[in-house]
Amino acid sequence: VGGQLTADTGVVLTTTAIAPSGTISINGSGMGINEDNSGDAPSAFDDANGAESWSFSFDTEIVSLTLDLDALTPGESFQVSSPAFATVTLNDDGNDIFTIPENVPSGTSITLSVFSAGTEAALVALQVDTIPEPSSIVLAMLGLSAMGIRRRRG
């Protein structure tokens, strides 16, 4: 089960839930997978009925990815994997915010997976840093050049 979300910046996020069954669940406490079987934490990623994962990609190249996982406790961990970088394990170290400074080409999948038994945490924020489009850079350079020419004349 999946879909697409468009951020205020225009970046499109394509998502897919990977679990034996269920749907992506988003509520006030964060995002998780609401699996159909009993014992599942509906607004978190967990391994109550088999490890849950979330696969996603962006329509533009990203240069870093930051994940905020709420309620991650000692002994719990996730893994983030992609063909674009080596698998990263996210362990509770007193901080639930993790930044992965890796370039990921447009359309390349990234997967967040429950890694250790007993893990249960919600994704409360996802932030990406993108490479500015060449047209934005050109416009910025033209603006700076125009300011420089104007300053010389003035």
PDB file of C-alpha atoms in Angstrom:
ATOM      1  CA  VAL A   1       0.000   0.000   0.000  1.00  0.00           C
ATOM      2  CA  GLY A   2       1.422   3.396  -0.866  1.00  0.00           C
ATOM      3  CA  GLY A   3       0.922   6.741  -2.486  1.00  0.00           C
ATOM      4  CA  GLN A   4       2.477  10.113  -3.193  1.00  0.00           C
ATOM      5  CA  LEU A   5       2.843  13.267  -1.118  1.00  0.00           C
ATOM      6  CA  THR A   6       4.017  16.661  -2.366  1.00  0.00           C
ATOM      7  CA  ALA A   7       5.912  18.928   0.040  1.00  0.00           C
ATOM      8  CA  ASP A   8       5.611  22.717   0.130  1.00  0.00           C
ATOM      9  CA  THR A   9       8.897  22.840  -1.777  1.00  0.00           C
ATOM     10  CA  GLY A  10       7.410  20.808  -4.632  1.00  0.00           C
ATOM     11  CA  VAL A  11       9.446  17.676  -3.869  1.00  0.00           C
ATOM     12  CA  VAL A  12       7.298  14.583  -4.468  1.00  0.00           C
ATOM     13  CA  LEU A  13       7.610  11.667  -2.016  1.00  0.00           C
ATOM     14  CA  THR A  14       6.475   8.261  -3.289  1.00  0.00           C
ATOM     15  CA  THR A  15       5.790   5.709  -0.522  1.00  0.00           C
ATOM     16  CA  THR A  16       5.127   1.998  -0.056  1.00  0.00           C
ATOM     17  CA  ALA A  17       4.340   0.080   3.165  1.00  0.00           C
ATOM     18  CA  ILE A  18       6.097  -3.267   3.462  1.00  0.00           C
ATOM     19  CA  ALA A  19       4.367  -5.557   5.972  1.00  0.00           C
ATOM     20  CA  PRO A  20       2.465  -8.841   5.871  1.00  0.00           C
ATOM     21  CA  SER A  21      -0.706  -6.710   5.609  1.00  0.00           C
ATOM     22  CA  GLY A  22      -1.946  -3.271   6.600  1.00  0.00           C
ATOM     23  CA  THR A  23      -1.688   0.358   5.609  1.00  0.00           C
ATOM     24  CA  ILE A  24       0.408   3.441   6.291  1.00  0.00           C
ATOM     25  CA  SER A  25      -1.059   5.210   9.324  1.00  0.00           C
ATOM     26  CA  ILE A  26      -0.536   8.909  10.041  1.00  0.00           C
ATOM     27  CA  ASN A  27      -1.967  10.606  13.127  1.00  0.00           C
ATOM     28  CA  GLY A  28      -1.008  13.152  15.780  1.00  0.00           C
ATOM     29  CA  SER A  29       1.699  10.914  17.243  1.00  0.00           C
ATOM     30  CA  GLY A  30       3.494  10.208  13.959  1.00  0.00           C
ATOM     31  CA  MET A  31       3.551   7.738  11.128  1.00  0.00           C
ATOM     32  CA  GLY A  32       3.720   3.964  11.200  1.00  0.00           C
ATOM     33  CA  ILE A  33       2.133   0.912   9.653  1.00  0.00           C
ATOM     34  CA  ASN A  34      -1.264  -0.237  10.902  1.00  0.00           C
ATOM     35  CA  GLU A  35      -1.103  -3.956  10.280  1.00  0.00           C
ATOM     36  CA  ASP A  36      -4.366  -5.890  10.081  1.00  0.00           C
ATOM     37  CA  ASN A  37      -3.427  -8.449  12.765  1.00  0.00           C
ATOM     38  CA  SER A  38      -3.955  -7.904  16.487  1.00  0.00           C
ATOM     39  CA  GLY A  39      -1.095  -6.808  18.719  1.00  0.00           C
ATOM     40  CA  ASP A  40       0.145  -4.223  16.236  1.00  0.00           C
ATOM     41  CA  ALA A  41       0.952  -0.648  17.268  1.00  0.00           C
ATOM     42  CA  PRO A  42      -1.220   1.253  14.750  1.00  0.00           C
ATOM     43  CA  SER A  43       0.769   4.479  14.566  1.00  0.00           C
ATOM     44  CA  ALA A  44       4.293   3.088  14.843  1.00  0.00           C
ATOM     45  CA  PHE A  45       6.710   0.769  13.109  1.00  0.00           C
ATOM     46  CA  ASP A  46       7.063  -2.473  15.072  1.00  0.00           C
ATOM     47  CA  ASP A  47       7.724  -6.181  14.775  1.00  0.00           C
ATOM     48  CA  ALA A  48       4.624  -7.506  16.570  1.00  0.00           C
ATOM     49  CA  ASN A  49       3.532  -9.535  13.522  1.00  0.00           C
ATOM     50  CA  GLY A  50       6.729  -9.503  11.453  1.00  0.00           C
ATOM     51  CA  ALA A  51       9.133  -6.625  10.928  1.00  0.00           C
ATOM     52  CA  GLU A  52       7.542  -3.618   9.229  1.00  0.00           C
ATOM     53  CA  SER A  53       9.309  -1.464   6.662  1.00  0.00           C
ATOM     54  CA  TRP A  54       8.596   1.672   4.692  1.00  0.00           C
ATOM     55  CA  SER A  55      10.091   2.243   1.251  1.00  0.00           C
ATOM     56  CA  PHE A  56      10.164   5.727  -0.246  1.00  0.00           C
ATOM     57  CA  SER A  57      11.792   7.776  -2.990  1.00  0.00           C
ATOM     58  CA  PHE A  58      11.900  11.384  -4.135  1.00  0.00           C
ATOM     59  CA  ASP A  59      11.474  12.993  -7.551  1.00  0.00           C
ATOM     60  CA  THR A  60      14.679  14.977  -7.098  1.00  0.00           C
ATOM     61  CA  GLU A  61      18.221  14.191  -5.961  1.00  0.00           C
ATOM     62  CA  ILE A  62      18.767  14.579  -2.237  1.00  0.00           C
ATOM     63  CA  VAL A  63      22.054  15.229  -0.432  1.00  0.00           C
ATOM     64  CA  SER A  64      20.972  14.324   3.102  1.00  0.00           C
ATOM     65  CA  LEU A  65      18.072  12.685   4.887  1.00  0.00           C
ATOM     66  CA  THR A  66      17.019  13.390   8.489  1.00  0.00           C
ATOM     67  CA  LEU A  67      14.620  11.071  10.331  1.00  0.00           C
ATOM     68  CA  ASP A  68      12.997  11.853  13.699  1.00  0.00           C
ATOM     69  CA  LEU A  69      11.877   8.619  15.362  1.00  0.00           C
ATOM     70  CA  ASP A  70       9.704   9.178  18.432  1.00  0.00           C
ATOM     71  CA  ALA A  71       9.898   6.835  21.429  1.00  0.00           C
ATOM     72  CA  LEU A  72      12.965   4.866  20.303  1.00  0.00           C
ATOM     73  CA  THR A  73      14.370   3.309  23.480  1.00  0.00           C
ATOM     74  CA  PRO A  74      17.637   1.553  24.396  1.00  0.00           C
ATOM     75  CA  GLY A  75      17.936  -1.784  22.643  1.00  0.00           C
ATOM     76  CA  GLU A  76      15.618  -0.770  19.796  1.00  0.00           C
ATOM     77  CA  SER A  77      16.974  -0.092  16.339  1.00  0.00           C
ATOM     78  CA  PHE A  78      16.074   0.536  12.722  1.00  0.00           C
ATOM     79  CA  GLN A  79      18.043   0.144   9.531  1.00  0.00           C
ATOM     80  CA  VAL A  80      18.003   2.509   6.565  1.00  0.00           C
ATOM     81  CA  SER A  81      19.066   0.990   3.261  1.00  0.00           C
ATOM     82  CA  SER A  82      19.314   2.096  -0.346  1.00  0.00           C
ATOM     83  CA  PRO A  83      21.227   1.152  -3.483  1.00  0.00           C
ATOM     84  CA  ALA A  84      22.775   4.644  -3.168  1.00  0.00           C
ATOM     85  CA  PHE A  85      24.613   4.058   0.144  1.00  0.00           C
ATOM     86  CA  ALA A  86      25.733   1.406   2.629  1.00  0.00           C
ATOM     87  CA  THR A  87      23.076   0.277   5.112  1.00  0.00           C
ATOM     88  CA  VAL A  88      22.925   2.474   8.230  1.00  0.00           C
ATOM     89  CA  THR A  89      21.745   1.166  11.617  1.00  0.00           C
ATOM     90  CA  LEU A  90      19.921   3.689  13.818  1.00  0.00           C
ATOM     91  CA  ASN A  91      20.308   2.872  17.538  1.00  0.00           C
ATOM     92  CA  ASP A  92      18.907   4.808  20.468  1.00  0.00           C
ATOM     93  CA  ASP A  93      21.728   6.966  21.802  1.00  0.00           C
ATOM     94  CA  GLY A  94      19.583   9.443  23.718  1.00  0.00           C
ATOM     95  CA  ASN A  95      18.701  11.298  20.534  1.00  0.00           C
ATOM     96  CA  ASP A  96      15.861  10.173  18.279  1.00  0.00           C
ATOM     97  CA  ILE A  97      16.960  12.385  15.355  1.00  0.00           C
ATOM     98  CA  PHE A  98      19.273  10.794  12.792  1.00  0.00           C
ATOM     99  CA  THR A  99      20.890  12.446   9.759  1.00  0.00           C
ATOM    100  CA  ILE A 100      22.246  10.406   6.875  1.00  0.00           C
ATOM    101  CA  PRO A 101      24.512  12.658   4.744  1.00  0.00           C
ATOM    102  CA  GLU A 102      24.337  10.687   1.499  1.00  0.00           C
ATOM    103  CA  ASN A 103      23.520  11.666  -2.082  1.00  0.00           C
ATOM    104  CA  VAL A 104      20.521   9.737  -3.348  1.00  0.00           C
ATOM    105  CA  PRO A 105      19.606  10.118  -7.042  1.00  0.00           C
ATOM    106  CA  SER A 106      16.053  10.961  -8.044  1.00  0.00           C
ATOM    107  CA  GLY A 107      13.762   7.914  -8.030  1.00  0.00           C
ATOM    108  CA  THR A 108      16.141   5.747  -5.966  1.00  0.00           C
ATOM    109  CA  SER A 109      14.395   3.830  -3.205  1.00  0.00           C
ATOM    110  CA  ILE A 110      15.246   4.218   0.473  1.00  0.00           C
ATOM    111  CA  THR A 111      13.886   1.712   3.000  1.00  0.00           C
ATOM    112  CA  LEU A 112      13.369   2.242   6.738  1.00  0.00           C
ATOM    113  CA  SER A 113      13.063  -1.137   8.486  1.00  0.00           C
ATOM    114  CA  VAL A 114      12.566  -2.365  12.033  1.00  0.00           C
ATOM    115  CA  PHE A 115      15.877  -4.076  12.860  1.00  0.00           C
ATOM    116  CA  SER A 116      15.830  -5.343  16.449  1.00  0.00           C
ATOM    117  CA  ALA A 117      13.177  -7.434  18.194  1.00  0.00           C
ATOM    118  CA  GLY A 118      10.762  -5.430  20.334  1.00  0.00           C
ATOM    119  CA  THR A 119      11.277  -2.171  18.437  1.00  0.00           C
ATOM    120  CA  GLU A 120       8.296   0.169  18.360  1.00  0.00           C
ATOM    121  CA  ALA A 121       8.639   3.805  17.290  1.00  0.00           C
ATOM    122  CA  ALA A 122       6.802   6.314  15.130  1.00  0.00           C
ATOM    123  CA  LEU A 123       8.322   8.474  12.410  1.00  0.00           C
ATOM    124  CA  VAL A 124       7.414  12.039  13.442  1.00  0.00           C
ATOM    125  CA  ALA A 125       9.469  14.005  10.927  1.00  0.00           C
ATOM    126  CA  LEU A 126      11.331  13.470   7.675  1.00  0.00           C
ATOM    127  CA  GLN A 127      13.544  16.193   6.238  1.00  0.00           C
ATOM    128  CA  VAL A 128      15.593  16.133   3.060  1.00  0.00           C
ATOM    129  CA  ASP A 129      18.131  18.538   1.678  1.00  0.00           C
ATOM    130  CA  THR A 130      18.099  18.795  -2.100  1.00  0.00           C
ATOM    131  CA  ILE A 131      20.507  20.097  -4.694  1.00  0.00           C
ATOM    132  CA  PRO A 132      19.262  23.429  -6.073  1.00  0.00           C
ATOM    133  CA  GLU A 133      18.087  23.184  -9.655  1.00  0.00           C
ATOM    134  CA  PRO A 134      20.560  24.603 -12.184  1.00  0.00           C
ATOM    135  CA  SER A 135      18.038  27.274 -13.184  1.00  0.00           C
ATOM    136  CA  SER A 136      17.936  28.539  -9.573  1.00  0.00           C
ATOM    137  CA  ILE A 137      21.720  28.785  -9.482  1.00  0.00           C
ATOM    138  CA  VAL A 138      21.822  30.619 -12.830  1.00  0.00           C
ATOM    139  CA  LEU A 139      19.171  33.098 -11.675  1.00  0.00           C
ATOM    140  CA  ALA A 140      21.061  33.735  -8.441  1.00  0.00           C
ATOM    141  CA  MET A 141      24.295  34.338 -10.391  1.00  0.00           C
ATOM    142  CA  LEU A 142      22.524  36.701 -12.806  1.00  0.00           C
ATOM    143  CA  GLY A 143      21.059  38.629  -9.876  1.00  0.00           C
ATOM    144  CA  LEU A 144      24.469  38.988  -8.238  1.00  0.00           C
ATOM    145  CA  SER A 145      26.012  40.088 -11.556  1.00  0.00           C
ATOM    146  CA  ALA A 146      23.306  42.713 -12.072  1.00  0.00           C
ATOM    147  CA  MET A 147      23.888  44.044  -8.570  1.00  0.00           C
ATOM    148  CA  GLY A 148      27.625  44.233  -9.262  1.00  0.00           C
ATOM    149  CA  ILE A 149      27.114  46.115 -12.559  1.00  0.00           C
ATOM    150  CA  ARG A 150      24.638  48.498 -10.920  1.00  0.00           C
ATOM    151  CA  ARG A 151      27.041  49.153  -8.072  1.00  0.00           C
ATOM    152  CA  ARG A 152      29.885  50.023 -10.489  1.00  0.00           C
ATOM    153  CA  ARG A 153      27.669  52.490 -12.362  1.00  0.00           C
ATOM    154  CA  GLY A 154      26.356  54.069  -9.171  1.00  0.00           C
TER     155      GLY A 154
END
